[in-house]
PDB file of C-alpha atoms and ligand atoms in Angstrom:
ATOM      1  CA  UNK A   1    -167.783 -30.364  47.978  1.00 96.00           C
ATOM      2  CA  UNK A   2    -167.753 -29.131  44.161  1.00 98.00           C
ATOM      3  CA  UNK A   3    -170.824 -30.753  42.254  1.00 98.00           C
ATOM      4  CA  UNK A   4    -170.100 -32.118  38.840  1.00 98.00           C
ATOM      5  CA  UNK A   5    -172.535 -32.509  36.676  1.00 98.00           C
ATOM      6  CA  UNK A   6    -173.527 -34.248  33.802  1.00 98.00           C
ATOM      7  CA  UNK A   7    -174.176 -33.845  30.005  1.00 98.00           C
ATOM      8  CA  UNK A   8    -177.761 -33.759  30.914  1.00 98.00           C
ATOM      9  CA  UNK A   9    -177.485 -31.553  33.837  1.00 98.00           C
ATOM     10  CA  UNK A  10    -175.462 -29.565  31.846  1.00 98.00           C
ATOM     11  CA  UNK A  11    -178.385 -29.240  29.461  1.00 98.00           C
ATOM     12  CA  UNK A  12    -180.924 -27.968  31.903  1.00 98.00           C
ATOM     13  CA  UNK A  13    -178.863 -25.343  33.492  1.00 99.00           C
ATOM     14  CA  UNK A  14    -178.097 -24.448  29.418  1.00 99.00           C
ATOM     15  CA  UNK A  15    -181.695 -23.538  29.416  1.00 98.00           C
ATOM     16  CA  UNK A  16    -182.064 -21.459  32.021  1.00 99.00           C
ATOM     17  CA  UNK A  17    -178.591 -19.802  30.749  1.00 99.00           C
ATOM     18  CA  UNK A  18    -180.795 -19.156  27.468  1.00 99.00           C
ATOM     19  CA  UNK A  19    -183.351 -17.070  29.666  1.00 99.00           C
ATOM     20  CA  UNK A  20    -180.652 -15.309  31.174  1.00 99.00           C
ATOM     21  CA  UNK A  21    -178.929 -14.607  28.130  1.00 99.00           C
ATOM     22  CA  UNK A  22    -181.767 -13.541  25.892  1.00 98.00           C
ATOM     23  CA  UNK A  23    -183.356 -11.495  29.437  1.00 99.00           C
ATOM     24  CA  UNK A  24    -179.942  -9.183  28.912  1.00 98.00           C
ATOM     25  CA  UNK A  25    -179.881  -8.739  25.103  1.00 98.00           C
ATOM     26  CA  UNK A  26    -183.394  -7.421  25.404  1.00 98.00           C
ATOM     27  CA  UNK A  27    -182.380  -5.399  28.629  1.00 98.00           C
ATOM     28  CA  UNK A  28    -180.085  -4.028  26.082  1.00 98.00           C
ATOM     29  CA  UNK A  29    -182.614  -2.478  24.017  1.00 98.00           C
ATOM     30  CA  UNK A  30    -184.038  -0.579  26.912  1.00 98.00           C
ATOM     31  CA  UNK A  31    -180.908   0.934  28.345  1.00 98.00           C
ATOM     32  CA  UNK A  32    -181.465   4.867  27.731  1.00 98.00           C
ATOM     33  CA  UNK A  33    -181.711   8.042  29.582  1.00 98.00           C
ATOM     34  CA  UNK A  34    -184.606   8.608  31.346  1.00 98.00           C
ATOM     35  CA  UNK A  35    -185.085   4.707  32.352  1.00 98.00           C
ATOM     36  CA  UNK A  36    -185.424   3.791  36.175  1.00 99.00           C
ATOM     37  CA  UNK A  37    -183.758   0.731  36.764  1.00 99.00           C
ATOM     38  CA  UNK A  38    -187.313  -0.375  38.062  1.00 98.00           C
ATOM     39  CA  UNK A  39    -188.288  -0.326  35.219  1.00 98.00           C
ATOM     40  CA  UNK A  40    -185.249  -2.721  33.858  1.00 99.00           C
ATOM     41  CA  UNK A  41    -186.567  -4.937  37.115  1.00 99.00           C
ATOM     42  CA  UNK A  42    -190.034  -4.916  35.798  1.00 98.00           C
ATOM     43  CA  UNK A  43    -188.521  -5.796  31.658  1.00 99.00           C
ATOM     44  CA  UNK A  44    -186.585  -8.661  32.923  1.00 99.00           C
ATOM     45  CA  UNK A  45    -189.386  -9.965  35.577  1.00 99.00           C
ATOM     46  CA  UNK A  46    -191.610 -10.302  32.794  1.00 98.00           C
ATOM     47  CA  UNK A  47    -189.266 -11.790  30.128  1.00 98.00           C
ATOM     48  CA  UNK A  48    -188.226 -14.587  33.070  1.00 99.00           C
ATOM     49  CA  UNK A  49    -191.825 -15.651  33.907  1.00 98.00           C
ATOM     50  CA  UNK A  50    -192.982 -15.336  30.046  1.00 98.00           C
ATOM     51  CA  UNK A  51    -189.545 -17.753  29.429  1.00 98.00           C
ATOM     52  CA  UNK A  52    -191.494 -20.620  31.938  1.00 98.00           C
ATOM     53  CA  UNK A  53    -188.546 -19.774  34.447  1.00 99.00           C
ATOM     54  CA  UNK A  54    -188.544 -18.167  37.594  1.00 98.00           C
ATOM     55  CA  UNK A  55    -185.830 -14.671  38.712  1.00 98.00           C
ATOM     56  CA  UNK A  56    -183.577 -16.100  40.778  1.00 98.00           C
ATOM     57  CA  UNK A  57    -182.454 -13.247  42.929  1.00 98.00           C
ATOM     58  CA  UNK A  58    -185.965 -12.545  44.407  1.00 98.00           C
ATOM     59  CA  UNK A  59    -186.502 -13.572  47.558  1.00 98.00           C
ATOM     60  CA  UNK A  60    -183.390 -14.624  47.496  1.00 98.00           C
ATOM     61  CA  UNK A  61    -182.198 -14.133  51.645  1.00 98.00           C
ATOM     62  CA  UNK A  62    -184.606 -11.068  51.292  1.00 98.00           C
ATOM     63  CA  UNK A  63    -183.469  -9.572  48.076  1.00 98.00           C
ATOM     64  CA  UNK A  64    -186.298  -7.724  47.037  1.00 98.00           C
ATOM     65  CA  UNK A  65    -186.304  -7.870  43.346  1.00 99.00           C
ATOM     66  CA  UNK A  66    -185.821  -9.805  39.840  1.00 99.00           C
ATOM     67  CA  UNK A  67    -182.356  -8.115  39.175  1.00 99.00           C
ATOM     68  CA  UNK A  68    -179.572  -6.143  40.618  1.00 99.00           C
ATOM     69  CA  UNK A  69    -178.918  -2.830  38.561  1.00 99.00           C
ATOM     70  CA  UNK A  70    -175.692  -1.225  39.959  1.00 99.00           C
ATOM     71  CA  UNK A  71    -174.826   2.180  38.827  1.00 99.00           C
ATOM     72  CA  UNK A  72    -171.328   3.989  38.384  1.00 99.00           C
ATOM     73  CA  UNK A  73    -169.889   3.542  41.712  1.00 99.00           C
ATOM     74  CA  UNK A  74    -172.646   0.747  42.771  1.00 99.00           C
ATOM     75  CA  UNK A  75    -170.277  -2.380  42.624  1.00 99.00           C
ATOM     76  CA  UNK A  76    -172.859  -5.662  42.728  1.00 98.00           C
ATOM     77  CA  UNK A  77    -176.542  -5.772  44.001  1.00 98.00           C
ATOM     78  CA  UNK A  78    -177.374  -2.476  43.470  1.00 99.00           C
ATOM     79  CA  UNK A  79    -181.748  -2.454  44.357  1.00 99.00           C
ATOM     80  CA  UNK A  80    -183.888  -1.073  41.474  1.00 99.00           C
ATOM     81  CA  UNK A  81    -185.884   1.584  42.179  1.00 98.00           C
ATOM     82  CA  UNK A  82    -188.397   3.949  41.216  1.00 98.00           C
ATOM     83  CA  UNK A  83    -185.994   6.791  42.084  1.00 98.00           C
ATOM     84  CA  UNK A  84    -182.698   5.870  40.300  1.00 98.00           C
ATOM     85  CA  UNK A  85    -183.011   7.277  36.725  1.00 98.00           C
ATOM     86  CA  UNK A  86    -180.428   6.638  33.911  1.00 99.00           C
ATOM     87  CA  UNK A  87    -178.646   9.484  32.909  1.00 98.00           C
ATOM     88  CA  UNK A  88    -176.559  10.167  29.735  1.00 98.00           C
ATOM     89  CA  UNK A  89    -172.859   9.105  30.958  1.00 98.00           C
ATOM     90  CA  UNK A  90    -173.857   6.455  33.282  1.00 99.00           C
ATOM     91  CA  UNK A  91    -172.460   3.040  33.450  1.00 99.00           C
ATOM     92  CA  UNK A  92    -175.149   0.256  35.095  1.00 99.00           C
ATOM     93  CA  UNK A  93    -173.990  -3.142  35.406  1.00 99.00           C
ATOM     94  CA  UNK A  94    -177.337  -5.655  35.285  1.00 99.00           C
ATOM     95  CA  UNK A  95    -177.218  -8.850  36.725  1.00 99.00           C
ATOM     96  CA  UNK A  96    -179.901 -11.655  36.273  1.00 99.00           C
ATOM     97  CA  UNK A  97    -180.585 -15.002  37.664  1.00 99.00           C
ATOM     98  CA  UNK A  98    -183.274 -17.542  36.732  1.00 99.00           C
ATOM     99  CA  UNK A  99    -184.404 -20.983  37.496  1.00 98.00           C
ATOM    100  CA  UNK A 100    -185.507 -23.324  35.117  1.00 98.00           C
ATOM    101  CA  UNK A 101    -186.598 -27.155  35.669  1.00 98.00           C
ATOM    102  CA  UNK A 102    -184.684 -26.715  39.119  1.00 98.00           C
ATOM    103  CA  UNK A 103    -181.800 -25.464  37.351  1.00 98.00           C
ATOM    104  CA  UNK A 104    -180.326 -21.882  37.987  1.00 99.00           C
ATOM    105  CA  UNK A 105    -178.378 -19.689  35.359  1.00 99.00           C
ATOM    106  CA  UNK A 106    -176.685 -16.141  36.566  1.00 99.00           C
ATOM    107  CA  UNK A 107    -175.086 -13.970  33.940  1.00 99.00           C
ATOM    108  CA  UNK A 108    -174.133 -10.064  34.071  1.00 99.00           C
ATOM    109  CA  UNK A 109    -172.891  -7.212  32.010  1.00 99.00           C
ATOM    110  CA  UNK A 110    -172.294  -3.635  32.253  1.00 99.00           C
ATOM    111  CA  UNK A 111    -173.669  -1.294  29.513  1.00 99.00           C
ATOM    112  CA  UNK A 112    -173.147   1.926  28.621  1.00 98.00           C
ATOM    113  CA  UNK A 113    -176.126   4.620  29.192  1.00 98.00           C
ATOM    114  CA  UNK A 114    -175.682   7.006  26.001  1.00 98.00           C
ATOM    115  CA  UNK A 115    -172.390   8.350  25.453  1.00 98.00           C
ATOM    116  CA  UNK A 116    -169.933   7.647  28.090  1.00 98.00           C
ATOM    117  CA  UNK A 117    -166.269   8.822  29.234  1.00 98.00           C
ATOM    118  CA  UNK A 118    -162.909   7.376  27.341  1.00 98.00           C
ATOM    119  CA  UNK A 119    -161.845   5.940  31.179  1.00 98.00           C
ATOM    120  CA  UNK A 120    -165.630   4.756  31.701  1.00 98.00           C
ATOM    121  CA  UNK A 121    -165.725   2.512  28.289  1.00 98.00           C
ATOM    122  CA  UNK A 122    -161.806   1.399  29.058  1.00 98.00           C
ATOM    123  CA  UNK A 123    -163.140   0.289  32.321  1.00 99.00           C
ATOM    124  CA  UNK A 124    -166.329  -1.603  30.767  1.00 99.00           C
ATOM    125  CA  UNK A 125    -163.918  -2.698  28.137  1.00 99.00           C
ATOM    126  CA  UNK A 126    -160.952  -4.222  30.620  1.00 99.00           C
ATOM    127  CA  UNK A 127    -163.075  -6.262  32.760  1.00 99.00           C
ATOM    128  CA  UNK A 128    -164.735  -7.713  30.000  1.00 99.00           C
ATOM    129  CA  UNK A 129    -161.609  -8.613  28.753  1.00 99.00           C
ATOM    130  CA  UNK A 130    -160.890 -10.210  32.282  1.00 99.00           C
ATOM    131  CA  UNK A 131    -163.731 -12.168  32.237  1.00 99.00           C
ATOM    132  CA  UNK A 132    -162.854 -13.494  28.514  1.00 99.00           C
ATOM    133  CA  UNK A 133    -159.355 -14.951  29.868  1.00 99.00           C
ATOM    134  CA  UNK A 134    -161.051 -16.420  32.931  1.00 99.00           C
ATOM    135  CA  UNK A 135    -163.380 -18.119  31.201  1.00 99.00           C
ATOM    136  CA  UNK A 136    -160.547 -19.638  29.004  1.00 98.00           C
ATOM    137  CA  UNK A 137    -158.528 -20.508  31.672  1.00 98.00           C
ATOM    138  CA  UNK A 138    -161.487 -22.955  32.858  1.00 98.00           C
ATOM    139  CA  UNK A 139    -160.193 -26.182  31.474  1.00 98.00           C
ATOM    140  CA  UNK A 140    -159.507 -29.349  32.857  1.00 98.00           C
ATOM    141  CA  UNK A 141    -156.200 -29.702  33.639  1.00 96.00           C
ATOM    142  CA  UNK A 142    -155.727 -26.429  35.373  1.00 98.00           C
ATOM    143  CA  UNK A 143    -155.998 -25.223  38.778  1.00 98.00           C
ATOM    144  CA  UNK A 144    -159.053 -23.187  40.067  1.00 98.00           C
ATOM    145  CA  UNK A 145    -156.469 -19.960  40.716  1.00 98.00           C
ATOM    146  CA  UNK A 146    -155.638 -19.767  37.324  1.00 99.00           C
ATOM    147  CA  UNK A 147    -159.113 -18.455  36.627  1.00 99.00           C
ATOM    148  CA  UNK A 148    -158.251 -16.121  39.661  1.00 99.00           C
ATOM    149  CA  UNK A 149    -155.267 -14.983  37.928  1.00 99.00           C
ATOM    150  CA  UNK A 150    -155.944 -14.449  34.848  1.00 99.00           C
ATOM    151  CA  UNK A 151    -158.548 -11.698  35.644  1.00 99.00           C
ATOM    152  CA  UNK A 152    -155.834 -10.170  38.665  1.00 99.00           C
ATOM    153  CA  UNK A 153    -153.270 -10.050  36.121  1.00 98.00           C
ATOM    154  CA  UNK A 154    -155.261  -8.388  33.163  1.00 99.00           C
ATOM    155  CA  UNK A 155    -157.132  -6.323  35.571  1.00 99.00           C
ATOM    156  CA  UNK A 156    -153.969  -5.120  37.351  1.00 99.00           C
ATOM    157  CA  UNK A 157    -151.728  -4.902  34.570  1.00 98.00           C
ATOM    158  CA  UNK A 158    -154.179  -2.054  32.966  1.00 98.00           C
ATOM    159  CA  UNK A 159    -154.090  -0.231  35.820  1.00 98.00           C
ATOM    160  CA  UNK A 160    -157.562  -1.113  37.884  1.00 99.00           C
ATOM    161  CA  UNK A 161    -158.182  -3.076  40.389  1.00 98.00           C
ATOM    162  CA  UNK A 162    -160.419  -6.196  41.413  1.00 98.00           C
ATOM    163  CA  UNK A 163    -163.111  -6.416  44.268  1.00 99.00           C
ATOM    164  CA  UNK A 164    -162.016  -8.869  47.234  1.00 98.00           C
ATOM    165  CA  UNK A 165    -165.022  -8.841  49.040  1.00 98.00           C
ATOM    166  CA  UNK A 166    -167.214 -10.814  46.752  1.00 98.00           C
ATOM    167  CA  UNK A 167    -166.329 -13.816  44.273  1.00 98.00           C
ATOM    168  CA  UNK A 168    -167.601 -16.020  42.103  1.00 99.00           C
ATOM    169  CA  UNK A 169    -168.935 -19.483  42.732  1.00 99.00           C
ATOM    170  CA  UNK A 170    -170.165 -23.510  41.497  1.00 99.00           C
ATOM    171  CA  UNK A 171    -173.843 -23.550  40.400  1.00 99.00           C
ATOM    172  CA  UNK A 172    -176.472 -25.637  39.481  1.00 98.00           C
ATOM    173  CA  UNK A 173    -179.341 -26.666  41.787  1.00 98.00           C
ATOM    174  CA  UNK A 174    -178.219 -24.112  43.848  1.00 98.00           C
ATOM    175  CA  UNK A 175    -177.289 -20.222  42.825  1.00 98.00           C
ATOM    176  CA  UNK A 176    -174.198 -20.741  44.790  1.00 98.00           C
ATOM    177  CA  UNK A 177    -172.787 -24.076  45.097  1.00 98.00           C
ATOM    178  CA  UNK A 178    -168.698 -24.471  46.103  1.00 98.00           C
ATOM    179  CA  UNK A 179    -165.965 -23.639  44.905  1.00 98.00           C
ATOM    180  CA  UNK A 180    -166.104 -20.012  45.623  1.00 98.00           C
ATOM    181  CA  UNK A 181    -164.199 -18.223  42.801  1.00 99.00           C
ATOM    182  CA  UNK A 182    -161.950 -15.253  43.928  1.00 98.00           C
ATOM    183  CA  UNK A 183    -160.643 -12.767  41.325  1.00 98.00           C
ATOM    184  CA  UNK A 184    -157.506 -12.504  42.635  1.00 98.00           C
ATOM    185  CA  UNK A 185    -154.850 -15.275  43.416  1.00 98.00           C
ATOM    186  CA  UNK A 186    -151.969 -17.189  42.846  1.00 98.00           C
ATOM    187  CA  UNK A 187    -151.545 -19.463  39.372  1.00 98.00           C
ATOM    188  CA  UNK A 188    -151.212 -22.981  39.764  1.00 98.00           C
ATOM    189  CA  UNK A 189    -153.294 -23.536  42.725  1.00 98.00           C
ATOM    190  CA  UNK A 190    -156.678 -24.051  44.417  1.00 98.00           C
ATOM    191  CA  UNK A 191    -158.674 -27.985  43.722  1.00 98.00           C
ATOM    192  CA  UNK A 192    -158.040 -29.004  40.299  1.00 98.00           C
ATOM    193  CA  UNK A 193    -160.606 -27.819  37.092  1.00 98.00           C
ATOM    194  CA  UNK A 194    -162.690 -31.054  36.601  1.00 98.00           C
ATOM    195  CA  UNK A 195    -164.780 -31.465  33.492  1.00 98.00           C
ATOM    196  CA  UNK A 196    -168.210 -31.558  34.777  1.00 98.00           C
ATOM    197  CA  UNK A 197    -168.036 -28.233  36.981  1.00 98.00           C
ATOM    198  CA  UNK A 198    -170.261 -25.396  36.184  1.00 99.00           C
ATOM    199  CA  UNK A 199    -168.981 -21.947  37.259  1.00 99.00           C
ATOM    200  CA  UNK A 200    -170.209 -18.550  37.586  1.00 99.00           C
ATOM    201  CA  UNK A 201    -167.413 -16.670  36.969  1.00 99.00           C
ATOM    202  CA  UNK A 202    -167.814 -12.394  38.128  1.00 98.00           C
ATOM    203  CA  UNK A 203    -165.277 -10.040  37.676  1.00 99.00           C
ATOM    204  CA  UNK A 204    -165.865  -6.821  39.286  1.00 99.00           C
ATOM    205  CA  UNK A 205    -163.177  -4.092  38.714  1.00 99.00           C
ATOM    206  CA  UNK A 206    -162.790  -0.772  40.223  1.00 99.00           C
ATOM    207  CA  UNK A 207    -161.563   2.546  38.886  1.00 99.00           C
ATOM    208  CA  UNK A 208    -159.721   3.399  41.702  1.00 98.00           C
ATOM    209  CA  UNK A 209    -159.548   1.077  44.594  1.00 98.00           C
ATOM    210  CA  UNK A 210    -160.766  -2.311  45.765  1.00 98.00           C
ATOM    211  CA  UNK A 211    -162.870  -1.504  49.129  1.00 98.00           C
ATOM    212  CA  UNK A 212    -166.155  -1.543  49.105  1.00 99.00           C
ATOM    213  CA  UNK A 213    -168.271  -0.148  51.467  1.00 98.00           C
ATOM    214  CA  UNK A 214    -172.521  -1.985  51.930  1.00 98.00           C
ATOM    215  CA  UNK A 215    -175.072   0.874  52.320  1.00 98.00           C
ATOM    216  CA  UNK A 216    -177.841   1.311  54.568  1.00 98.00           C
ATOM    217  CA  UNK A 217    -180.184  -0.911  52.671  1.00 98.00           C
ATOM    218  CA  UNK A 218    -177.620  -4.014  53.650  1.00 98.00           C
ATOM    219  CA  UNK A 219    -177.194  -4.979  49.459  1.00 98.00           C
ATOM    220  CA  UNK A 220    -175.734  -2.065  47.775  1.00 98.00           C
ATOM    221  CA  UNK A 221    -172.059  -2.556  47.589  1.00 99.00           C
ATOM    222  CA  UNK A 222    -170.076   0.720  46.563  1.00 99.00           C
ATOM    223  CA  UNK A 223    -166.790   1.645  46.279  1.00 99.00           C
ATOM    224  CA  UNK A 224    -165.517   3.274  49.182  1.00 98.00           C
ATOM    225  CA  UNK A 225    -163.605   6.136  47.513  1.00 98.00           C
ATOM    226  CA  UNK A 226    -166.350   6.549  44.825  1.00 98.00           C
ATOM    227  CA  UNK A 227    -164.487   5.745  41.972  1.00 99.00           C
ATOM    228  CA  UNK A 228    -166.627   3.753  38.671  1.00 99.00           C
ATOM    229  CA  UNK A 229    -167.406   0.363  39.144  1.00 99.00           C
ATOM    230  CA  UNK A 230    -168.167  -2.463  36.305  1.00 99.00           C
ATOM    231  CA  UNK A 231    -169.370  -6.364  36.513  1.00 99.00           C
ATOM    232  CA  UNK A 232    -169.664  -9.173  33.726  1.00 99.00           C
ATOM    233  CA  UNK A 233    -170.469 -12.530  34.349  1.00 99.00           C
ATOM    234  CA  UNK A 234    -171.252 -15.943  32.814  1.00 99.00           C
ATOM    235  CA  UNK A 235    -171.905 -19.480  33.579  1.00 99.00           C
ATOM    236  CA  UNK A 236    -169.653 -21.292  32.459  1.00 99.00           C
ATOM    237  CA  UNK A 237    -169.520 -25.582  32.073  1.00 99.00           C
ATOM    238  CA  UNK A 238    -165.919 -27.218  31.937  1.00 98.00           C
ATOM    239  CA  UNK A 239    -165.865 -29.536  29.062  1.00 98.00           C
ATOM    240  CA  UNK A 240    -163.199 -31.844  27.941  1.00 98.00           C
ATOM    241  CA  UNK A 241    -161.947 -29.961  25.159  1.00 96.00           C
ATOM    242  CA  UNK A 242    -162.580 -26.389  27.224  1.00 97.00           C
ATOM    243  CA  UNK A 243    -164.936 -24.315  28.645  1.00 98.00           C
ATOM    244  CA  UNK A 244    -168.697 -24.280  27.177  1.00 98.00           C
ATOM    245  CA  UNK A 245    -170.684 -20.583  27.843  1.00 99.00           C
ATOM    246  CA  UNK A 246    -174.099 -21.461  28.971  1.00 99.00           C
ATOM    247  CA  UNK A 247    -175.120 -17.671  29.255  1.00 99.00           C
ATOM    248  CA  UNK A 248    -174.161 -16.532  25.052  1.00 98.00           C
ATOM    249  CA  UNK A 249    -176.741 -17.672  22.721  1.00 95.00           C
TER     250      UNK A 249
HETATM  251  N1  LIG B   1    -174.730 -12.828  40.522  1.00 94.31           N
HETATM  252  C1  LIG B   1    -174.921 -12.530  41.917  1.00 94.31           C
HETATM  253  C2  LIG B   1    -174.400 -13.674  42.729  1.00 94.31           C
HETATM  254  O1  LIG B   1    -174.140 -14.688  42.191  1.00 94.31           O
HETATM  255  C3  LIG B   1    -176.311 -12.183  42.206  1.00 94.31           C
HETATM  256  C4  LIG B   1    -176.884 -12.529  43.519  1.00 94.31           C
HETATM  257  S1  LIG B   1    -177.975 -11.330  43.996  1.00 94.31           S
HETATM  258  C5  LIG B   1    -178.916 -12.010  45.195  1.00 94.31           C
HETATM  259  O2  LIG B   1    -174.151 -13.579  43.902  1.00 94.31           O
HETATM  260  F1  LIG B   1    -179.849 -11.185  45.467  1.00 94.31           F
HETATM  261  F2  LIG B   1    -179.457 -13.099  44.757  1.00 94.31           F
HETATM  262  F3  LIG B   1    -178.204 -12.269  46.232  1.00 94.31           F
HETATM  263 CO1  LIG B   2    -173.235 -14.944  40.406  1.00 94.31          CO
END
């Protein structure tokens, strides 16, 4: 069953959006070589908890920590670590959850670590892009696939190609409520956009191909032929006159 919520529902998970949102414009700032992504865990930890609101992801069916930091050919829920040190060139995708008055947000970006590769920012670039026509296509009056679409199309038609093996989903009391929200699939079907849904829409886009392969630690998802991997993300509230992004100030 797909939630909807109301103008003051809509408000509360706004505010923990705002956390979100301001926890990954000051994650920003401290992007650089010679960072552990630990320490990005330990930044956005404290921001959450000084916010009033509480990281989403830990504890989360185990997950051990505030954020997941994925790097180059990480795909999603990559597990800081004292060990994994930015280095000029990389690409990390951050993604941050937090819960506010009962109320979750979820929000991700890939950034840039120093000066990166032509192909790595085109990547970065794309499945921003991808996320930017989802997120427009999330109006009442369409179908739930044309959110799908519009990120297979871009995605596809610049030569990349999406992840099948996670999606996004419906949220509000709950990180993940229904409908799940594949990147990939047919326009002009799947239940109908209602105003009143909340969304976490989540490109992820591959270099090369669309497996993805979990490592040891049972969260890291990578590609399985290695090739770069990048992630955005936002919540996203279907309004009557369109779609309302709770995670941008
Ligand atoms: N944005 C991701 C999601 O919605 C983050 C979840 S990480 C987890 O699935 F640790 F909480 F699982
Ligand atoms: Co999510």
């Amino acid at each position: 069953m797909i939630i909807l919520k109301s103008l003051q529902e809509i408000e509360k998970i706004r505010k923990a959006c705002l956390v979100v949102a301001d926890a990954l414009e000051g994650l920003r700032e401290v992007v650089r070589p010679g960072v552990t992504t630990r320490a990005l865990d330990e930044y956005a930890e404290k921001f959450i908890i000084a916010a009033g609101a509480i990281p989403a992801f830990k504890g989360y069916r185990g997950y051990p920590c505030s954020i997941c930091s994925s790097l180059n050919d990480q795909v999603v829920h990559g597990i800081p670590s004292r060990e994994i040190v930015l280095r000029e060139g990389d690409i990390i995708s951050i993604d941050v959850g937090a819960v506010l008055e009962g109320f979750y947000g979820d929000a991700a970006v890939t950034l840039p670590v120093g000066r990166i590769s032509p192909e790595s920012e085109r990547l970065i670039r794309v499945t921003e892009e991808s996320l930017n026509r989802a997120i427009e296509a999330a109006r009442p009056g369409n179908r739930l696939f044309d959110i799908s679409h519009a990120v297979q199309s871009h995605v596809e038609g610049q030569g990349f190609s999406v992840v099948r093996d996670f999606v996004g989903h419906g949220i509000g009391r709950n990180l993940h409520e229904e409908p799940q929200i594949p990147n990939f699939g047919p326009p002009g079907r799947g239940p109908s956009i209602r105003e009143g849904m909340v969304l976490a829409i989540e490109p992820m886009v591959n270099a090369g191909e669309s497996a993805t392969v979990i490592k040891e630690d049972s969260w890291t998802a990578v590609t399985a032929d290695g090739s770069l991997s990048a992630h955005f993300e936002h919540t996203v509230a279907v309004m009557a006159d369109g779609p309302w992004i709770l995670t941008k100030r």
